[in-house]
Coordinates of C-alpha atoms in Angstrom, one line a residue:
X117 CA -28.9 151.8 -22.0
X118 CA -29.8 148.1 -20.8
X119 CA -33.0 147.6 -23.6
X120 CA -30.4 149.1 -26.3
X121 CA -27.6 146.2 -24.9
X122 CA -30.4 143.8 -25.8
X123 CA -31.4 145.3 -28.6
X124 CA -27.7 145.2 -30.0
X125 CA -27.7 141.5 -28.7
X126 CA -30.8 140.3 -30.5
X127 CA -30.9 142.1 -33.6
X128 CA -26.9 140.6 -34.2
X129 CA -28.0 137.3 -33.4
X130 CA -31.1 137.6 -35.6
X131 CA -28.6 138.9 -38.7
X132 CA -25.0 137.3 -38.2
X133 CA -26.8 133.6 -39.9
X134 CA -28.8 135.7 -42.4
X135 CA -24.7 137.7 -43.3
X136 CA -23.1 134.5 -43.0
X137 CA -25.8 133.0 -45.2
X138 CA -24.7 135.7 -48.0
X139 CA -21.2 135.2 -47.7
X140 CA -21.8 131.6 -48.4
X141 CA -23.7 132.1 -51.4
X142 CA -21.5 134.5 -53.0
X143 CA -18.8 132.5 -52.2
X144 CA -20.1 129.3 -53.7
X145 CA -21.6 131.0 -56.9
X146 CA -18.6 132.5 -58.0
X147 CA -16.3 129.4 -56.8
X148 CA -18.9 127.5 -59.7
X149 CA -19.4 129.7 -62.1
X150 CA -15.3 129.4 -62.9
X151 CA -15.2 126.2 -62.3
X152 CA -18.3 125.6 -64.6
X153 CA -16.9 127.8 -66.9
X154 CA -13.2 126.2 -67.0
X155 CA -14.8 122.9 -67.7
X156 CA -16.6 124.4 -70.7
X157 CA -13.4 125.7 -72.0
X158 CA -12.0 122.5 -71.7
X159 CA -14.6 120.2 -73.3
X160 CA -15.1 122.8 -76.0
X161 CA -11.0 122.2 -77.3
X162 CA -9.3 125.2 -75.2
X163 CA -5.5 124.0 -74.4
X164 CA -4.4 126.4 -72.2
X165 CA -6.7 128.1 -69.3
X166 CA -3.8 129.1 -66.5
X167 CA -1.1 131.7 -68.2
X168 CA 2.3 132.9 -66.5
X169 CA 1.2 135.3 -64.1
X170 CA 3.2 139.0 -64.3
X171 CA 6.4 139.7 -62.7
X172 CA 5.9 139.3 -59.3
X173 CA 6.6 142.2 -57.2
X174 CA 9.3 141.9 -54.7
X175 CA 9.6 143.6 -51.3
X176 CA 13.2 145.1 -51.1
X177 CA 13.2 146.9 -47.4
X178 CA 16.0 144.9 -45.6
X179 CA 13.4 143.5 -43.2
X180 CA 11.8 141.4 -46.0
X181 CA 15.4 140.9 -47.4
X182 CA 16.7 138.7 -44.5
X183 CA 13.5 137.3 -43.6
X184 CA 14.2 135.6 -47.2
X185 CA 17.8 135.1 -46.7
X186 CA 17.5 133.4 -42.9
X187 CA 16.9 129.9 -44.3
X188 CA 19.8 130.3 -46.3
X189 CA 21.9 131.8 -43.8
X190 CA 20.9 128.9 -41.2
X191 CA 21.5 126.3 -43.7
X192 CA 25.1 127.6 -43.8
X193 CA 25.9 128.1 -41.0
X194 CA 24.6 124.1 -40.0
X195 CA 26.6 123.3 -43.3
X196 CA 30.0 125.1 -41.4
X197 CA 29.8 122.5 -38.7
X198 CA 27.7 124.6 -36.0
X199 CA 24.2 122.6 -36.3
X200 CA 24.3 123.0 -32.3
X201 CA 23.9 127.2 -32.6
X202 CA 21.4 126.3 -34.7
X203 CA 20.0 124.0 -32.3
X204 CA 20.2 126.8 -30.1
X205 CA 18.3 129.2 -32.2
X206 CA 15.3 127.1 -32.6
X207 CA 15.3 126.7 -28.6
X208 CA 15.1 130.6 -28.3
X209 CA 12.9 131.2 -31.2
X210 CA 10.4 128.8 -30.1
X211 CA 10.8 127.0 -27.4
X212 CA 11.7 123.0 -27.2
X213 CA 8.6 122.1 -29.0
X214 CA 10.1 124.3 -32.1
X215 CA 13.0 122.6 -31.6
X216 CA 11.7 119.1 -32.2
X217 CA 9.3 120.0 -35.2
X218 CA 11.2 118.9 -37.6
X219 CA 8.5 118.1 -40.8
X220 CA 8.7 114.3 -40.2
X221 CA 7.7 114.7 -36.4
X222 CA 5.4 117.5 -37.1
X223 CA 3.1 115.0 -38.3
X224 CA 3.6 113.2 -35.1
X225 CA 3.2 116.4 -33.2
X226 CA -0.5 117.5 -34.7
X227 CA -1.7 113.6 -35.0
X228 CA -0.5 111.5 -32.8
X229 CA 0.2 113.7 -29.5
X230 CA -3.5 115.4 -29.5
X231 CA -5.5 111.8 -30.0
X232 CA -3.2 110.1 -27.2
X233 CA -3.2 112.9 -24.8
X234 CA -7.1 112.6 -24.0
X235 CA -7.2 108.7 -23.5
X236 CA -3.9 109.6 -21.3
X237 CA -5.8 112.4 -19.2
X238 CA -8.7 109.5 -18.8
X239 CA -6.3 107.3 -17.3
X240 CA -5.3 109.6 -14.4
X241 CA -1.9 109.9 -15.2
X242 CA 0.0 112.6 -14.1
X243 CA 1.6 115.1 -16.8
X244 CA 3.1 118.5 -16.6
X245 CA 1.2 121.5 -17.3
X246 CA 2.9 124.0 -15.5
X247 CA 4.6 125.6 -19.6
X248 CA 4.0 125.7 -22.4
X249 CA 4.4 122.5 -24.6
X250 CA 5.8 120.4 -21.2
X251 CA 2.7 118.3 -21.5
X252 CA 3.0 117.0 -25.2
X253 CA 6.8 117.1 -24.0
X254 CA 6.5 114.5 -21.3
X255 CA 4.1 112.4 -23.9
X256 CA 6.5 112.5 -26.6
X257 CA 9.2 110.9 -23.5
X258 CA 6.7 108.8 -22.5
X259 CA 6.1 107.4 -25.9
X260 CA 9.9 107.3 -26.7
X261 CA 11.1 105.4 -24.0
X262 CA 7.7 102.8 -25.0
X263 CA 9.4 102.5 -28.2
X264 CA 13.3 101.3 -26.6
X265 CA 11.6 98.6 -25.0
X266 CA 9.5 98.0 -28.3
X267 CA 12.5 97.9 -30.1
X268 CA 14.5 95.3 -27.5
X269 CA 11.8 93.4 -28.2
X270 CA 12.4 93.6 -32.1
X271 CA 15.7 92.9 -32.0
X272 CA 15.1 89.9 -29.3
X273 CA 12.1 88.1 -31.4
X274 CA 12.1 89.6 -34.7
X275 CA 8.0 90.2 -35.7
X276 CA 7.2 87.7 -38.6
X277 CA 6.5 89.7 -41.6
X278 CA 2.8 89.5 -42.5
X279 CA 2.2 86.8 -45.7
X280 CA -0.9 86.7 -47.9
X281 CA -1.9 87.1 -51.2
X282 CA 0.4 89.4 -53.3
X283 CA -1.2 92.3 -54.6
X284 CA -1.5 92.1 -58.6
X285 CA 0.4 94.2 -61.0
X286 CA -2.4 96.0 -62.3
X287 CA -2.6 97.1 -58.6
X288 CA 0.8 98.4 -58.3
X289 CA 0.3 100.0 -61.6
X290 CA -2.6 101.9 -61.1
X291 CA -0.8 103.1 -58.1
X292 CA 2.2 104.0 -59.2
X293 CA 0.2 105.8 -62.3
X294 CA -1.0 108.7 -59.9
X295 CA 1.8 109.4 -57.2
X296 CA 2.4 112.1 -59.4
X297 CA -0.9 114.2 -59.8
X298 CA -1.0 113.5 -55.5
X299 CA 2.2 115.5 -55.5
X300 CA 1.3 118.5 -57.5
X301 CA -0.2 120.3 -55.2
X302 CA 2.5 119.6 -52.2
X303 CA 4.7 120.9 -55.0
X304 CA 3.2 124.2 -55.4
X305 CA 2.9 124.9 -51.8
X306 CA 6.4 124.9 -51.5
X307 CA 6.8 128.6 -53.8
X308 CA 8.0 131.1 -52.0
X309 CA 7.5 134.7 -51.8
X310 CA 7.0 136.5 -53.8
X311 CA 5.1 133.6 -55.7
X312 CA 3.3 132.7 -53.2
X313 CA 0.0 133.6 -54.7
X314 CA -2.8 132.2 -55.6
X315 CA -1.9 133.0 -59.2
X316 CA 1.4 131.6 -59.3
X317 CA 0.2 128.5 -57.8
X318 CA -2.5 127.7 -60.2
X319 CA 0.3 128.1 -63.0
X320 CA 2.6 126.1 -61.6
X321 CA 0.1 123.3 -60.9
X322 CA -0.9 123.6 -64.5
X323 CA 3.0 123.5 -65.9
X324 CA 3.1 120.1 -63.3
X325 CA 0.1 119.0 -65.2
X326 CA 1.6 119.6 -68.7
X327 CA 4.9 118.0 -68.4
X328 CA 2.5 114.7 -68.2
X329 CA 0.5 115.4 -70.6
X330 CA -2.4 116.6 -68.4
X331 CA -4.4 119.9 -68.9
X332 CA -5.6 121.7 -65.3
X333 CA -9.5 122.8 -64.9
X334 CA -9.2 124.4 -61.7
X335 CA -7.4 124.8 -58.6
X336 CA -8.3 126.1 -55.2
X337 CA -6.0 126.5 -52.3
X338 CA -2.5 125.6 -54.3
X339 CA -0.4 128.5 -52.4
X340 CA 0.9 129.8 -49.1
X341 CA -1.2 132.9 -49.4
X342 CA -4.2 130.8 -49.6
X343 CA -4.1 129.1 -46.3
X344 CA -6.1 130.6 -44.2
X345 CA -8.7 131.0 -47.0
X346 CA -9.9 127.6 -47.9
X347 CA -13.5 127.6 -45.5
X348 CA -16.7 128.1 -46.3
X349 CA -18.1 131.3 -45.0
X350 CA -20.5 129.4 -42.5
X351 CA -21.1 129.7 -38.0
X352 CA -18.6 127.7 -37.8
X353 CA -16.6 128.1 -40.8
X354 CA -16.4 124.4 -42.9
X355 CA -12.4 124.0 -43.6
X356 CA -11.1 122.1 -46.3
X357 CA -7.5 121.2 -48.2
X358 CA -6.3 122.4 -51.5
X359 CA -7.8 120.5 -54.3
X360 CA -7.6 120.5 -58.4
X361 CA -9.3 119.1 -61.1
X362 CA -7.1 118.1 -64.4
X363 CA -8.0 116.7 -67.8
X364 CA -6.4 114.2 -70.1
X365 CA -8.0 112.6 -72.8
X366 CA -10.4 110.4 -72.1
X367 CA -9.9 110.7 -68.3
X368 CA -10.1 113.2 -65.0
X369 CA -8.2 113.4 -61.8
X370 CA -9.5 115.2 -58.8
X371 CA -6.6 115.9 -56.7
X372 CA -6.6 116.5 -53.2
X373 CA -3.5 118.0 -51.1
X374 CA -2.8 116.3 -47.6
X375 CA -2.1 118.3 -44.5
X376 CA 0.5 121.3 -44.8
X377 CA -1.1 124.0 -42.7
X378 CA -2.5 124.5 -39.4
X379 CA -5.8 124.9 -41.6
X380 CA -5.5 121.3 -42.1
X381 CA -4.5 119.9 -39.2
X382 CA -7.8 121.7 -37.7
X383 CA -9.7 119.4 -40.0
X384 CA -7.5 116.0 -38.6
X385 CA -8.5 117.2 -35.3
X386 CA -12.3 117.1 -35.9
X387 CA -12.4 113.6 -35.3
X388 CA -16.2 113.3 -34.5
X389 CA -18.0 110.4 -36.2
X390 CA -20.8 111.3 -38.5
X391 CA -23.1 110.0 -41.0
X392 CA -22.7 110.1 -44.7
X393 CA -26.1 111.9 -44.6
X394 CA -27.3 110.8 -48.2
X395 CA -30.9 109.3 -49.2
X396 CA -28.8 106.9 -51.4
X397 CA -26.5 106.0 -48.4
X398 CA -27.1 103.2 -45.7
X399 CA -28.2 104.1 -42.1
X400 CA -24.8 102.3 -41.3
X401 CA -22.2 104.7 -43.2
X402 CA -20.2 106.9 -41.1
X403 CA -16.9 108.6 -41.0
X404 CA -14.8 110.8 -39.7
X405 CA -16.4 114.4 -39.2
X406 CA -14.0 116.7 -40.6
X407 CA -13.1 114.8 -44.1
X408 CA -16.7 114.6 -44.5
X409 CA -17.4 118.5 -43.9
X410 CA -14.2 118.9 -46.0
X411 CA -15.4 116.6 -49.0
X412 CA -18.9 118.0 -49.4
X413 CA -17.4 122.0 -49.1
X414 CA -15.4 120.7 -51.9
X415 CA -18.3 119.3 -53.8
X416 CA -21.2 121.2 -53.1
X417 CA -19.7 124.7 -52.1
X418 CA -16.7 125.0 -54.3
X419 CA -18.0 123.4 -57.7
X420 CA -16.0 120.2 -57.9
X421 CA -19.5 118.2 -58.1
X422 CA -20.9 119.6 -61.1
X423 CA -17.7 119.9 -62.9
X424 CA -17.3 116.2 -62.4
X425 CA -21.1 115.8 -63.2
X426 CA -20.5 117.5 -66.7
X427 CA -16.7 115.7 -67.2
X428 CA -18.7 112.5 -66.8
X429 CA -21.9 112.9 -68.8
X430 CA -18.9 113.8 -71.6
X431 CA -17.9 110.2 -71.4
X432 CA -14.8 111.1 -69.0
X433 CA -14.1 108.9 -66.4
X434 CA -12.5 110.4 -63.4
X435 CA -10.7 108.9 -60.7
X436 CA -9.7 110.8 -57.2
X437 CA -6.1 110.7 -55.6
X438 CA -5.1 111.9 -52.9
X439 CA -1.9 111.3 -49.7
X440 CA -2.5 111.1 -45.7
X441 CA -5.6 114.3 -45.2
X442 CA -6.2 114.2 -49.4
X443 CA -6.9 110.3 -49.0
X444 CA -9.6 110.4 -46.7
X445 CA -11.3 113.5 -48.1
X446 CA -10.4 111.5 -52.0
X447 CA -12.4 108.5 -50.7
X448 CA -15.3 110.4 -48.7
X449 CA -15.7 112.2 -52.1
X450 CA -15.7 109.3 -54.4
X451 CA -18.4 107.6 -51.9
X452 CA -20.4 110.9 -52.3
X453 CA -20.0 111.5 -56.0
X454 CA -21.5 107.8 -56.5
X455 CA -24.0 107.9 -54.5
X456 CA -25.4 111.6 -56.2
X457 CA -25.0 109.5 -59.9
X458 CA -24.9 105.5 -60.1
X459 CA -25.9 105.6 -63.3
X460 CA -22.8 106.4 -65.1
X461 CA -19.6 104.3 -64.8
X462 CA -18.1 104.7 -60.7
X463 CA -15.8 107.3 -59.9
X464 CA -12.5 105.4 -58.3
X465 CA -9.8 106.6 -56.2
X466 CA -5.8 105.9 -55.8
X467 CA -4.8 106.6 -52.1
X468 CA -2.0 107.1 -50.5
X469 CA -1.1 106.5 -46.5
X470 CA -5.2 106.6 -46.5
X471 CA -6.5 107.9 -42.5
X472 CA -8.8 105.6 -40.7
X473 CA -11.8 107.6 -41.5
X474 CA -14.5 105.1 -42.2
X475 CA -16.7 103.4 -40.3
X476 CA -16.3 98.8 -41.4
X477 CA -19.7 98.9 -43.5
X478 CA -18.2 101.8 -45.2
X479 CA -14.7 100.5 -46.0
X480 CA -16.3 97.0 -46.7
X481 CA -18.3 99.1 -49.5
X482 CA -15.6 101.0 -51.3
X483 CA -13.6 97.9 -52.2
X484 CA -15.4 98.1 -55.1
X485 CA -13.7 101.8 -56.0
X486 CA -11.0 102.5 -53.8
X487 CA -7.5 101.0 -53.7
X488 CA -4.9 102.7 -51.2
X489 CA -1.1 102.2 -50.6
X490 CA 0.2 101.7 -46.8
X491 CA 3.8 101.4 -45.7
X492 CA 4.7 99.3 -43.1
X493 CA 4.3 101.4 -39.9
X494 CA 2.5 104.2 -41.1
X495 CA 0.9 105.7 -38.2
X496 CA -1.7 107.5 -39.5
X497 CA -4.0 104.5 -41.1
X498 CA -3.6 103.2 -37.2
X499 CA -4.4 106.4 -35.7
X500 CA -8.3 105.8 -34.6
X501 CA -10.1 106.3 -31.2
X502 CA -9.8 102.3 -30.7
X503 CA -6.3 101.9 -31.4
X504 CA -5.2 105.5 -29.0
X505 CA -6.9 104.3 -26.5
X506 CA -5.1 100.9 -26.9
X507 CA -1.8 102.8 -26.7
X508 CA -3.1 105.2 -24.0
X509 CA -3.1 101.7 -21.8
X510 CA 0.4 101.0 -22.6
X511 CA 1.8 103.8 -21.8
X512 CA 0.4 104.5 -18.5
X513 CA 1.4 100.6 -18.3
X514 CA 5.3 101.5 -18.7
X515 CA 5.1 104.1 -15.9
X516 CA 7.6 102.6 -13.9
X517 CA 10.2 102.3 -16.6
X518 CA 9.7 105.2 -17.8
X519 CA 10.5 107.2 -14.6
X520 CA 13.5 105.3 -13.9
X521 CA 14.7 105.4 -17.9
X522 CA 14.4 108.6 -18.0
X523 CA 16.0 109.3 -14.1
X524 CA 19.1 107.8 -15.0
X525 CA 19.3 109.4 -18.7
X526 CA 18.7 113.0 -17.0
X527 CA 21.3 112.4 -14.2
X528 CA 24.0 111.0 -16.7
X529 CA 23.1 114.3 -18.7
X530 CA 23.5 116.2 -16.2
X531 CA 27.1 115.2 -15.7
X532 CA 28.3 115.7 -19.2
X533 CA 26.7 119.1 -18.7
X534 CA 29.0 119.8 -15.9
X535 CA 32.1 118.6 -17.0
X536 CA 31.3 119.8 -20.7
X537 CA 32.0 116.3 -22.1
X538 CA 35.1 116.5 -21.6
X539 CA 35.9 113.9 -18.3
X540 CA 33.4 111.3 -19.6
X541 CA 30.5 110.6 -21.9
X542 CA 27.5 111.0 -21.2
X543 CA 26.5 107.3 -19.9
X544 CA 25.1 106.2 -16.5
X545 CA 27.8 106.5 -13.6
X546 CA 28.5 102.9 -12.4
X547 CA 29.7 104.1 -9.0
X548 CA 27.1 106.7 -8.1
X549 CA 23.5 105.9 -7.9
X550 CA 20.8 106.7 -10.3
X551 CA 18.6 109.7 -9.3
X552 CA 15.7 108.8 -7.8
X553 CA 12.3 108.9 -9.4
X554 CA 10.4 112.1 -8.3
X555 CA 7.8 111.3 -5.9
X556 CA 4.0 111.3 -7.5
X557 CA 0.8 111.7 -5.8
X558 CA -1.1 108.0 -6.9
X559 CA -3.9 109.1 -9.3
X560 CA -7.6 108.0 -8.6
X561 CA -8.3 105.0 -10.9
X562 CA -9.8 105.9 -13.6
X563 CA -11.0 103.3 -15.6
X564 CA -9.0 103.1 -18.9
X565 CA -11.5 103.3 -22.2
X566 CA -11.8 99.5 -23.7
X567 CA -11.8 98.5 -27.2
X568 CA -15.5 97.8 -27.0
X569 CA -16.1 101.3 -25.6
X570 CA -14.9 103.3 -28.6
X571 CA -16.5 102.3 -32.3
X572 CA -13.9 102.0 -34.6
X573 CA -13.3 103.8 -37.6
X574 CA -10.6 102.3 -40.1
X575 CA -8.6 102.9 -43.3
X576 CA -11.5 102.3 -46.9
X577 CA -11.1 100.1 -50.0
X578 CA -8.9 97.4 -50.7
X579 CA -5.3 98.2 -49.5
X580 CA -1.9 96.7 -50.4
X581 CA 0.2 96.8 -48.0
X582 CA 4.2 97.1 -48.3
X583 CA 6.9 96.2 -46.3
X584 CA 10.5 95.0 -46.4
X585 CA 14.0 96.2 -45.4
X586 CA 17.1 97.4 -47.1
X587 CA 15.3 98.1 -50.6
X588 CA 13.5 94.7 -50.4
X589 CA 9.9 94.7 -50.3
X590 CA 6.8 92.7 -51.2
X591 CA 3.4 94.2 -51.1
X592 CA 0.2 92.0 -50.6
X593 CA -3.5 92.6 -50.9
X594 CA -5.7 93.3 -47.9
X595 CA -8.4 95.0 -46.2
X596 CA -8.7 96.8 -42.6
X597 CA -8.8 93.3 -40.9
X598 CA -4.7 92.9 -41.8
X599 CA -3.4 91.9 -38.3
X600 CA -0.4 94.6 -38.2
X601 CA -3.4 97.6 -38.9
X602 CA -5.0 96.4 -35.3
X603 CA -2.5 99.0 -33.5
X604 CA -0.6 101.7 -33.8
X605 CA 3.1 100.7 -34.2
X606 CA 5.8 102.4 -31.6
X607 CA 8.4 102.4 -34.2
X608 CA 11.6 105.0 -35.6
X609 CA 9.7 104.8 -38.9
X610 CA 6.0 105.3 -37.9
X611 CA 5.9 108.5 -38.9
X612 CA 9.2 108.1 -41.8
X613 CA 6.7 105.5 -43.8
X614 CA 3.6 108.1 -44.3
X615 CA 6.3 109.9 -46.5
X616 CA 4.6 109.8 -50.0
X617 CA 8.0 109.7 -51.5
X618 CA 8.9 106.5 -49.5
X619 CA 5.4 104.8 -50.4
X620 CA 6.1 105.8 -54.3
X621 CA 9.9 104.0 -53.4
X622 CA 8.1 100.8 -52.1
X623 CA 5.8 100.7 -54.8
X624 CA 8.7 100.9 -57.3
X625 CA 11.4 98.3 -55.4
X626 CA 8.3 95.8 -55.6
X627 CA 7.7 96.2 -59.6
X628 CA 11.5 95.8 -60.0
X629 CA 11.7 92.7 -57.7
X630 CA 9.4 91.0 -59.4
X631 CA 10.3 91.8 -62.9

């Protein structure tokens, strides 16, 4: 019984590469020969390649019928003036961490939380494990009660806004030309069942296309269904976003979806640094791990290379676009496309709230193709090793006010609790004192990573970089040397300004400001 064990054992580690090896090929053979044949269609005059799909089949059992309707139904019944059942709801359902994923601080959540949490476990501090989601609980306190003394500080000594040169109008322009192709593909994702297929998807990408005049090649990954799909059969699998490739004219767009499923968020979290391993590439190039996997499955696996190949040997030139995960994997995959072909005209890229995903020598290069768009405190062109562990030191820092912040928060919430609101508000008692800080163990010291102990990796091309208040803004031209970039900023609207719609707002109050 023992030799046949081993036998099992050996004979499926001899053929699970050699399967997995097959699944890959098939996979990427049929992935090209569409896309190949799409771009064909296209160059040879076809208008149309994506029709309505049929009528969808709809589940009727009552089961399906209010998992449709409970959005609706909790929508109302927030609308009615009870937005604390709701409240309530979410707790049960999920737990506090539900509770407080709203899709702003979801990004927060998957980004910020997992990055800081490992220079905070360096630093010895003490967090709660004991349940579920208490730890990035306690970190999301931690960092919230950073912030109210950040924001003292604000309103105390207001920060100078940053002044240099202003960003040119053909800049703003050529920004502002693409916000929409970086959308479709959000747009899409947001069908429901029952079209949430991959079919419905495509179509609807392709009616987004048409109303501006664009005509859609291919698309991968558009729906909800399609998830869970978008890897490369492979030991690991290789995960990568949504993507699509669209005609007009003379020019292309490949299109890149940012971060809308835990798929993608796997592929933020594969933050290893790696080479751009190209024999046209310098020994110096490097970026982040996962956008580069992601960019070359794209390329390589799922046909988006050769259809660009043929698009450009047609005389089309193509530009890539992409917002927050789709920038760094658009600007991995313009370096890549170039450096496969310099001899036709450069493939560019229009990014929006762009990662740090490059290493300097890299961003320092794609000036040359790549132009992103950053708002003010966007956290995610901050969020690097060097800057988290720059934060990490800050908050084990504000250890002492945080315990007694949040002591006297919890005690005065603990006495609306018991009177139900009704004796007093819920502020600190001025007779009784605070409760007292709970009583840690001192950590060993652990010493805190440095900034010269963690290579930096830092948002590509040349950036301009908006901010303002109340509908005002100016934008100005920069790189990854712009002072406020150097650290990730504790603010309410950290996460708010990696909204693609408030970028496409900036970019607009700026072209109407000046005229």
């Amino acid at each position: 019984t023992a030799s046949r064990c081993l036998e099992k054992v050996s004979c499926k580690e001899e053929c699970a590469p050699k399967c997995v090896e097959v699944a890959r090929k098939m996979f990427s053979d049929a992935l090209k020969a569409s896309v190949d044949a799409n771009v064909d269609a296209i160059l040879d005059g076809k208008d149309e390649l994506f029709s309505r799909p049929d009528k969808p089949v709809v589940d009727t059992s009552a089961t399906a019928s209010a998992r449709r309707l409970l959005p609706l139904a909790l929508k109302a019944v927030e609308l009615a003036g009870y937005s604390e059942v709701i409240y309530a709801y979410k707790l049960a359902e999920g737990g506090i961490v539900a509770a407080l994923l709203t899709p702003t601080f979801r990004v927060f959540v998957e980004r910020v939380l997992p990055m800081l949490s490992k220079h905070i476990e360096r630093a010895g501090a003490e967090m709660d494990t004991k349940k579920k989601g208490a730890k990035e609980a306690e970190l999301a306190l931690r960092l919230y009660y950073l912030a109210c003394g950040e924001a003292v500080k604000r309103l105390s000594h207001p920060p100078d806004e940053v002044t240099g040169a202003q960003a040119s109008s053909s800049e703003l322009d050529s920004l502002g030309a693409y916000v929409g192709p970086a959308q479709w593909l959000y747009a899409a994702h947001e069908l429901r069942a029952p079209q949430a297929t991959a079919s419905w998807g495509a179509w609807y990408v392709s009616r987004l296309c048409r109303a501006d005049g664009w005509r859609l090649v291919a698309c991968v990954g558009a729906s909800r269904a399609e998830d869970f799909r978008l890897a490369v059969p492979g030991l690991p699998p290789i995960r990568f976003p949504a993507w699509c490739l669209a005609c007009r004219g003379k020019e292309a767009v490949l299109a890149f979806r940012g971060s809308t499923s835990p798929q993608d968020w796997a592929i933020n979290s594969e933050c290893d640094e790696v080479q751009i391993c190209h024999e046209n590439a310098p020994s110096d190039w490097s970026a982040h791990g996962g956008m580069v996997r992601a960019a070359r499955a794209i390329l390589y696996d799922c046909g988006a290379a050769s259809a660009v190949a043929k698009l450009r040997k047609a005389g089309i030139s193509v530009k890539c676009v992409g917002h927050s995960l789709g920038a760094g994997v658009a600007a991995l995959a313009t370096t890549l496309l170039n450096l496969d072909d310099p001899s036709h005209p450069q493939v560019t890229a229009s990014l929006y709230a762009v990662p740090a995903c490059a290493s300097p020598a890299l961003a320092e290069a794609l000036k040359k193709t790549v132009e992103a768009a950053i708002l003010r405190d966007d956290v995610v062109p901050r969020l690097s090793e060097k800057h988290c562990a720059r934060l990490a030191r800050e908050v084990v820092a504000d250890d002492a006010h945080y315990r007694e912040a949040f002591a006297k928060d919890r005690a005065a919430y603990t006495r609306y609790c018991n009177t139900l609101g009704k004796k007093e508000g819920m502020v600190h008692s001025s007779e009784e004192p605070p409760t007292p800080p709970p009583q840690v163990k001192a950590p060993e010291p652990v010493r805190l990573l440095s900034d010269d102990d963690v290579r930096p990796l830092v948002p590509p091309g040349r950036l301009v970089f908006c901010q303002g208040r109340d509908g005002v803004f100016e934008a100005q031209s920069a790189d990854y040397t712009l002072e406020p970039l150097q650290a990730v900023q504790v603010t309410p609207r950290a996460v708010d300004d990696h909204s693609l719609d408030a970028i496409a707002f900036s970019l607009r109050a700026v072209k109407a400001r000046r005229g």
